[in-house]
Short mmCIF file of C-alpha atoms in Angstrom, two decimals:
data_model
loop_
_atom_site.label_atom_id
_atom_site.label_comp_id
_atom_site.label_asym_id
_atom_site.label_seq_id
_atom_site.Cartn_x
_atom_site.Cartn_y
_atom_site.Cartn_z
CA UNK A 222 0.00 0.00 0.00
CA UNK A 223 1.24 3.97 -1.08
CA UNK A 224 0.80 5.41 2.09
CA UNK A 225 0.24 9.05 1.59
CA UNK A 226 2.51 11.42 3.68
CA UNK A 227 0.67 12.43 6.82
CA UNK A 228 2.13 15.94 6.35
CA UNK A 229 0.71 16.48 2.90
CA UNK A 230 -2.51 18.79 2.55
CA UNK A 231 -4.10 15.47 0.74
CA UNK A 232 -3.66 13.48 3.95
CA UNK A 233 -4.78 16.54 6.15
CA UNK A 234 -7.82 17.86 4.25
CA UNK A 235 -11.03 16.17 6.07
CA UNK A 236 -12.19 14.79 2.29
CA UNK A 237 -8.64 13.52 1.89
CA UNK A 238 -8.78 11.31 5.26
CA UNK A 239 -12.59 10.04 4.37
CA UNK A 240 -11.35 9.24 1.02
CA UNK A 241 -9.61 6.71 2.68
CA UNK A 242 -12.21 5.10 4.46
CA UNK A 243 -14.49 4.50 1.90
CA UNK A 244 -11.75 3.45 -0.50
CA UNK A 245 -10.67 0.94 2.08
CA UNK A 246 -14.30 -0.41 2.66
CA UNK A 247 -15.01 -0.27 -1.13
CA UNK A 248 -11.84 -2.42 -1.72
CA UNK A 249 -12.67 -5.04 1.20
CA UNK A 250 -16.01 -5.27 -0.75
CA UNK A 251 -14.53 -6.07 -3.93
CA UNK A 252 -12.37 -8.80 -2.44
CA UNK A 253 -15.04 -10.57 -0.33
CA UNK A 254 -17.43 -10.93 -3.36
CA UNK A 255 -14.58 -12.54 -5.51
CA UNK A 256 -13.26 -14.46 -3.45
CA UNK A 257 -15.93 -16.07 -0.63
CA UNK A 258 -16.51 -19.36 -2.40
CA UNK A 259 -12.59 -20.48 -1.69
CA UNK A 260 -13.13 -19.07 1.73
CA UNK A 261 -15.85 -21.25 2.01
CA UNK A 262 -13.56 -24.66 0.94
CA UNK A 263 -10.89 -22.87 3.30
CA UNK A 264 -13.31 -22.37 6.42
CA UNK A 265 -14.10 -26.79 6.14
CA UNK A 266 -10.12 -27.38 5.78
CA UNK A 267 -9.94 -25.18 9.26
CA UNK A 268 -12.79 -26.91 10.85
CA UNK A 269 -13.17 -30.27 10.38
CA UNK A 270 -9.18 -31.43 9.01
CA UNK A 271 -10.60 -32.63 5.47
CA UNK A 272 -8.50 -32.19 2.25
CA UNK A 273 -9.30 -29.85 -0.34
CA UNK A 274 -10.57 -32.56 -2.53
CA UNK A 275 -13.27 -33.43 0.28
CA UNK A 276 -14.19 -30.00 0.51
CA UNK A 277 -14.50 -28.94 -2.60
CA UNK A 278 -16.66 -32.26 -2.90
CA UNK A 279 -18.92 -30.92 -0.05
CA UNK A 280 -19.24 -27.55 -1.54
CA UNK A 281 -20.83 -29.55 -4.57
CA UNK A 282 -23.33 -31.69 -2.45
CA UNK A 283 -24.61 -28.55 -0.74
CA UNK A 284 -24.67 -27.06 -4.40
CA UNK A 285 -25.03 -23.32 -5.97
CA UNK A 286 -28.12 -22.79 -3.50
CA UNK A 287 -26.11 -22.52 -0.29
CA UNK A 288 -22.91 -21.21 -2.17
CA UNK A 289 -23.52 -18.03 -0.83
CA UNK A 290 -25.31 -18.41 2.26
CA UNK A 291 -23.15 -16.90 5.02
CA UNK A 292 -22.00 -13.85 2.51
CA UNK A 293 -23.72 -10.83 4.43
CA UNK A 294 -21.56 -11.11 7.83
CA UNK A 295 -18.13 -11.29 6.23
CA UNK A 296 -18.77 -8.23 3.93
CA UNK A 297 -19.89 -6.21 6.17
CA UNK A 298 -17.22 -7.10 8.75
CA UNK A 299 -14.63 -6.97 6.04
CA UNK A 300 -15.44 -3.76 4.55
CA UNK A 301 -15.76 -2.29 7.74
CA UNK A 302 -12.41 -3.86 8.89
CA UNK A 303 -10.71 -2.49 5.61
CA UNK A 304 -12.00 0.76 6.10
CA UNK A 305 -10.85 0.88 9.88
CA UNK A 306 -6.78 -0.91 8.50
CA UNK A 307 -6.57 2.06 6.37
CA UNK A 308 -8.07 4.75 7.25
CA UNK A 309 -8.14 5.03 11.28
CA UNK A 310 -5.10 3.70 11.25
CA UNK A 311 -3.54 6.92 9.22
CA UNK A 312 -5.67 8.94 11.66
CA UNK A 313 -4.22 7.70 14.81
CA UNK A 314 -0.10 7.55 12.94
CA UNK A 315 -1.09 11.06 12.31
CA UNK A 316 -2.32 12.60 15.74
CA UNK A 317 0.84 10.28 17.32
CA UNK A 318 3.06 12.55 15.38
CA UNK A 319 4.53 15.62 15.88
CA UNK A 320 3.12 18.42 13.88
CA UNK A 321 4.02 18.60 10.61
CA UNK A 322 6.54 15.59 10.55
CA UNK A 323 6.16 12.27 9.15
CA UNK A 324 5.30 8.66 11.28
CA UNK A 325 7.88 6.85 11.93
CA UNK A 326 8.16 3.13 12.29
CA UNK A 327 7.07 2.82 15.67
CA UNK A 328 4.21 5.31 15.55
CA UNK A 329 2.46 3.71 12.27
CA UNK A 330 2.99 0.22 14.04
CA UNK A 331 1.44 1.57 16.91
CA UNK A 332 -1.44 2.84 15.05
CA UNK A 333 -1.56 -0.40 12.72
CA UNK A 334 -2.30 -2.41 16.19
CA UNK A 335 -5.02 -0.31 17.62
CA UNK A 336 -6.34 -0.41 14.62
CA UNK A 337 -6.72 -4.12 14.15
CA UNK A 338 -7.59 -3.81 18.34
CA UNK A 339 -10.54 -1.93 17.21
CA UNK A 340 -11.38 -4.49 14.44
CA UNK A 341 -12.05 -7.19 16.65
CA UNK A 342 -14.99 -5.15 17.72
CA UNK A 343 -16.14 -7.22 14.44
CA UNK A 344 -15.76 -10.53 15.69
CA UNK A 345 -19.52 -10.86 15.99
CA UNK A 346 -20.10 -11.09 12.02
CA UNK A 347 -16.95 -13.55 11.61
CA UNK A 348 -18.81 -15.23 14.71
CA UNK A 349 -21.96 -15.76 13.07
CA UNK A 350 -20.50 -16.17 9.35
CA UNK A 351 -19.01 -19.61 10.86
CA UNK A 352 -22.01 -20.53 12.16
CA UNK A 353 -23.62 -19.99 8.76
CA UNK A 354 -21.04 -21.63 6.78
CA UNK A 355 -21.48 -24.99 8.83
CA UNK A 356 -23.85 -27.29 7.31
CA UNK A 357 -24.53 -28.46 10.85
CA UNK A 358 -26.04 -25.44 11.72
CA UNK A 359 -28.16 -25.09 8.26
CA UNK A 360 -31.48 -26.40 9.66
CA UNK A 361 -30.68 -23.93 13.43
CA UNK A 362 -30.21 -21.04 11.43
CA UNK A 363 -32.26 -19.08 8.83
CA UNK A 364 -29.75 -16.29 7.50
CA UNK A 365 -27.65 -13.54 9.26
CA UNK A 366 -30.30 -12.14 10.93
CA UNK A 367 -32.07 -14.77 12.60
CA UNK A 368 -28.43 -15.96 13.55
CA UNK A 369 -28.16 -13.17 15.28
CA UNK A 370 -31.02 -12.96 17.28
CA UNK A 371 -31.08 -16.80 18.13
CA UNK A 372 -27.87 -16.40 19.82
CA UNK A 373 -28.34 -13.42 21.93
CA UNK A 374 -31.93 -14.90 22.97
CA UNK A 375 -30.90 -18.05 23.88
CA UNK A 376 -27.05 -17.23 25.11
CA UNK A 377 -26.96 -13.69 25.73
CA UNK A 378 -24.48 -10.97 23.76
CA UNK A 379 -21.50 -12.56 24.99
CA UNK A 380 -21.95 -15.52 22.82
CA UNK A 381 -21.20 -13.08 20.25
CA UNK A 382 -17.93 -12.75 21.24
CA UNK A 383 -16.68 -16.06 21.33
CA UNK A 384 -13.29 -16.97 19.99
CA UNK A 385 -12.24 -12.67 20.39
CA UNK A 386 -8.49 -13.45 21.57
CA UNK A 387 -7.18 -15.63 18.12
CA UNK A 388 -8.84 -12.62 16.19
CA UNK A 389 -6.76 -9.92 18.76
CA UNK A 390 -3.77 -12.08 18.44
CA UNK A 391 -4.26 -12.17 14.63
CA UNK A 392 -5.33 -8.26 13.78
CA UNK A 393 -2.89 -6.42 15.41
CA UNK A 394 0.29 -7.98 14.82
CA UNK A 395 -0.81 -8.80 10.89
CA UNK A 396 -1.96 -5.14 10.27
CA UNK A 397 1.08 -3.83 11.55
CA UNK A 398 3.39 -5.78 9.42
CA UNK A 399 1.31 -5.67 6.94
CA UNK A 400 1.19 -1.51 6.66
CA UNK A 401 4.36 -1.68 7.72
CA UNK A 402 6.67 -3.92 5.08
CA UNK A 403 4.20 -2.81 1.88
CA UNK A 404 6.14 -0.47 0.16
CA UNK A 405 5.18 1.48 -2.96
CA UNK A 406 6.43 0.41 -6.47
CA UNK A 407 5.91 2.44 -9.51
CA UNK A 408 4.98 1.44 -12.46
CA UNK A 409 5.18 2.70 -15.89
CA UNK A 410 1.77 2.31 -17.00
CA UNK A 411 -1.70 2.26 -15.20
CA UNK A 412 -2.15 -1.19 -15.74
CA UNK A 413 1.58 -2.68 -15.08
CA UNK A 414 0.84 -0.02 -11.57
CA UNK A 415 -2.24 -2.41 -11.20
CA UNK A 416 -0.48 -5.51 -11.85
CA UNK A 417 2.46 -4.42 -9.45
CA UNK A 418 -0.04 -3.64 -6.47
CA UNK A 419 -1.96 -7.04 -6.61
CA UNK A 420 1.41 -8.94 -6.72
CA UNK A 421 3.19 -6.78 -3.75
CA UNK A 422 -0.11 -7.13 -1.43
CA UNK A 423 -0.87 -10.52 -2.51
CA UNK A 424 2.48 -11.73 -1.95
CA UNK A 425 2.94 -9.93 1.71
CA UNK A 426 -0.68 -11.01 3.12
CA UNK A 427 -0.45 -14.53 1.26
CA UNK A 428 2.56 -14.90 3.82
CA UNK A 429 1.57 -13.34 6.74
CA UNK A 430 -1.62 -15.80 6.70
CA UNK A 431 0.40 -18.32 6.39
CA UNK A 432 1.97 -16.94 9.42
CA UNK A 433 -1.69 -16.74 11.78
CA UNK A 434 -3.00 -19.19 9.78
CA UNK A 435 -3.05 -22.14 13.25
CA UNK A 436 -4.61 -18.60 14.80
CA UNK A 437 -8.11 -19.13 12.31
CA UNK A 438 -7.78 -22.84 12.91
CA UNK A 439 -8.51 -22.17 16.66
CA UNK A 440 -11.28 -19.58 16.11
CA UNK A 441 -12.68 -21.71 13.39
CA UNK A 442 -13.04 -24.33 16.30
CA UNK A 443 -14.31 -21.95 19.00
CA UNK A 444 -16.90 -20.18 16.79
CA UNK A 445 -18.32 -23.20 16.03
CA UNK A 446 -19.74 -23.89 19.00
CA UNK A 447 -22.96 -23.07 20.30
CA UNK A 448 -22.96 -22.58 24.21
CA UNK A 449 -21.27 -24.02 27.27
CA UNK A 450 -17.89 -23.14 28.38
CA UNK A 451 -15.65 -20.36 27.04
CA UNK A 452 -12.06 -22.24 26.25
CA UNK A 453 -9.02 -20.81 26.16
CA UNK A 454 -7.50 -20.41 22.54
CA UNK A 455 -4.71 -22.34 24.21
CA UNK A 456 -6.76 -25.56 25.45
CA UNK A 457 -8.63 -25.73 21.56
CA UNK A 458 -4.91 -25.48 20.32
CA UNK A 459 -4.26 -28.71 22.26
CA UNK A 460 -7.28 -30.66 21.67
CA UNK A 461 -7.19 -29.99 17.63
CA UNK A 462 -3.78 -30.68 17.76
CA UNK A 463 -3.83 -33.70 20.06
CA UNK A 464 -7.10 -34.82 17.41
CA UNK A 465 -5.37 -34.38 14.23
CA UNK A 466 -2.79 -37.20 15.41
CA UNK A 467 -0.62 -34.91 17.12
CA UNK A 468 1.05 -33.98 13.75
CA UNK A 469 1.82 -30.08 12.81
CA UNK A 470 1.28 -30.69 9.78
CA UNK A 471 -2.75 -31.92 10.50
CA UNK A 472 -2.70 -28.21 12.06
CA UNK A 473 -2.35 -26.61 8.72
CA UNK A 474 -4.58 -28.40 6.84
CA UNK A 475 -5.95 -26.10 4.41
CA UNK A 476 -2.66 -23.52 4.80
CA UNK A 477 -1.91 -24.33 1.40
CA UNK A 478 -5.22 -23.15 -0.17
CA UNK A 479 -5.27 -20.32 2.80
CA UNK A 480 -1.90 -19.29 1.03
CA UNK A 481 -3.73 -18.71 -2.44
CA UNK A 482 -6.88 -17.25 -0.70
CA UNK A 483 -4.74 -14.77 0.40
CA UNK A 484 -2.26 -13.79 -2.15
CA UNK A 485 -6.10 -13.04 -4.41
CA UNK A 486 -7.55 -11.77 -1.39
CA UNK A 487 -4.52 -9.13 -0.53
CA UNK A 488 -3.61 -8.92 -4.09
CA UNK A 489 -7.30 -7.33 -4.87
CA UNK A 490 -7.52 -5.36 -1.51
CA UNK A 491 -4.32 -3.55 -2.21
CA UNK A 492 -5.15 -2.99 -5.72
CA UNK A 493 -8.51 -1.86 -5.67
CA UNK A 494 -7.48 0.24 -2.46
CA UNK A 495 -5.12 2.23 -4.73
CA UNK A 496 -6.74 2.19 -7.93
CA UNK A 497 -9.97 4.27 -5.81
CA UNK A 498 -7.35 6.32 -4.17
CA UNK A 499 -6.49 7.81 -7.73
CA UNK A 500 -9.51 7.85 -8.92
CA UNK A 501 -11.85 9.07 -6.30
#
């Protein structure tokens, strides 16, 4: 990602700094629409330790009538998550700094993890997205809505919150290396500049998920259940692993496709994030 000088009277304007909001929630929208059915495949991998070829095969037995289902709560936590990465993240590097100078590495870090601390406010929609994406669950819950409602009825708001500390552990730490290693390359043409985005975010977030990736494995597990004690992220950790056969490499089941998620998922984000920023 370009980011734009804090000092600069683009960055300080009030337009300039809600430009890059909506660009960032515009762009999260973009990649959640393309890519949700391979999230889908991904979010089985996570869950239940299948290969991709069993997943895929259960995406097909479920067929292009619940392809979807589960699409609502993911883009509007990941547009609103986008929108928070880059733009309240450039708010807070720029009320950190002194006036008139430009964030250094410490102060954007420290901005990219309250940041991705205040994204987690969103756990709620990845909450209930799991829930909808788990054909045990299908015949429980309607749609997002009813989801929603079911769970505070029957187990109160804090149900909504379950599996918050993988998604803190994740956020933070990925949005700060994230903002933090992506650095600008120019291009000689518009689209080679579009071409040269996707690759530099796609190949930087392909790796950091590779990174978290036992992180989603964990919430995966704890947002799939419904009720009864709150685990620690620690204690699922154990009990996937000790499940799986005790082998690491059970763990990342589904890190491989998780990679290529990732390097389209960033690879759009940070395109379509700067593509809006020049032409908005």
């Amino acid at each position: 990602m370009a980011v734009k000088d804090q000092g600069s009277p683009e960055c300080e304007a009030p337009n300039g700094r809600r430009k890059q909001y909506v660009c960032g929630g515009c762009a999260g929208m973009v990649n959640i629409m393309i890519t949700f059915p391979i999230q889908k495949v991904l979010f089985w991998q996570q869950l239940f330790g299948v290969s991709m070829t069993e997943a895929v095969r259960q995406l097909q037995r479920d067929g292009m009538r619940t392809l979807y289902r589960g699409l609502l709560p993911p883009l509007l936590q990941k547009t609103s998550s986008m929108a928070i990465m880059f733009g309240f993240s450039n708010d807070v590097s720029r009320l950190l700094s002194r006036p008139g100078s430009t964030p250094g590495l410490v102060t954007s870090s420290m901005a990219a993890v309250l940041a991705g601390t205040v994204e987690a406010s969103l756990t709620p929609f990845e909450r209930v997205q799991t829930l909808l994406q788990d054909q045990r669950h299908h015949v429980r819950y309607n749609n997002t809505f009813h989801a929603f409602r079911t769970l505070v009825r029957e187990n109160g708001m804090r149900e909504l919150y379950r599996g918050t500390v993988p998604v803190l552990l994740r956020n933070g730490p990925s949005n700060a290396l994230f903002l933090g290693l992506l650095r600008p390359i120019k291009a000689e043409t518009h689209a080679g500049q579009l071409v040269t985005d996707f690759i530099s975010g796609g190949l930087l977030g392909a790796t950091l998920g590779s990174l978290y990736y036992p992180l989603n494995v964990v919430k995966a597990r704890k947002q799939s259940q419904v009720g009864g004690a709150f685990q620690s992220s620690w204690q699922v950790l154990r009990t996937i692993y000790s499940e799986r056969g005790g082998k690491l490499s059970h763990l990342y089941r589904g890190a491989h496709l998780n990679y290529h998620r990732s390097l389209l998922s960033w690879g759009i984000t940070n395109a379509a994030y700067e593509l809006l920023m020049k032409v908005m």
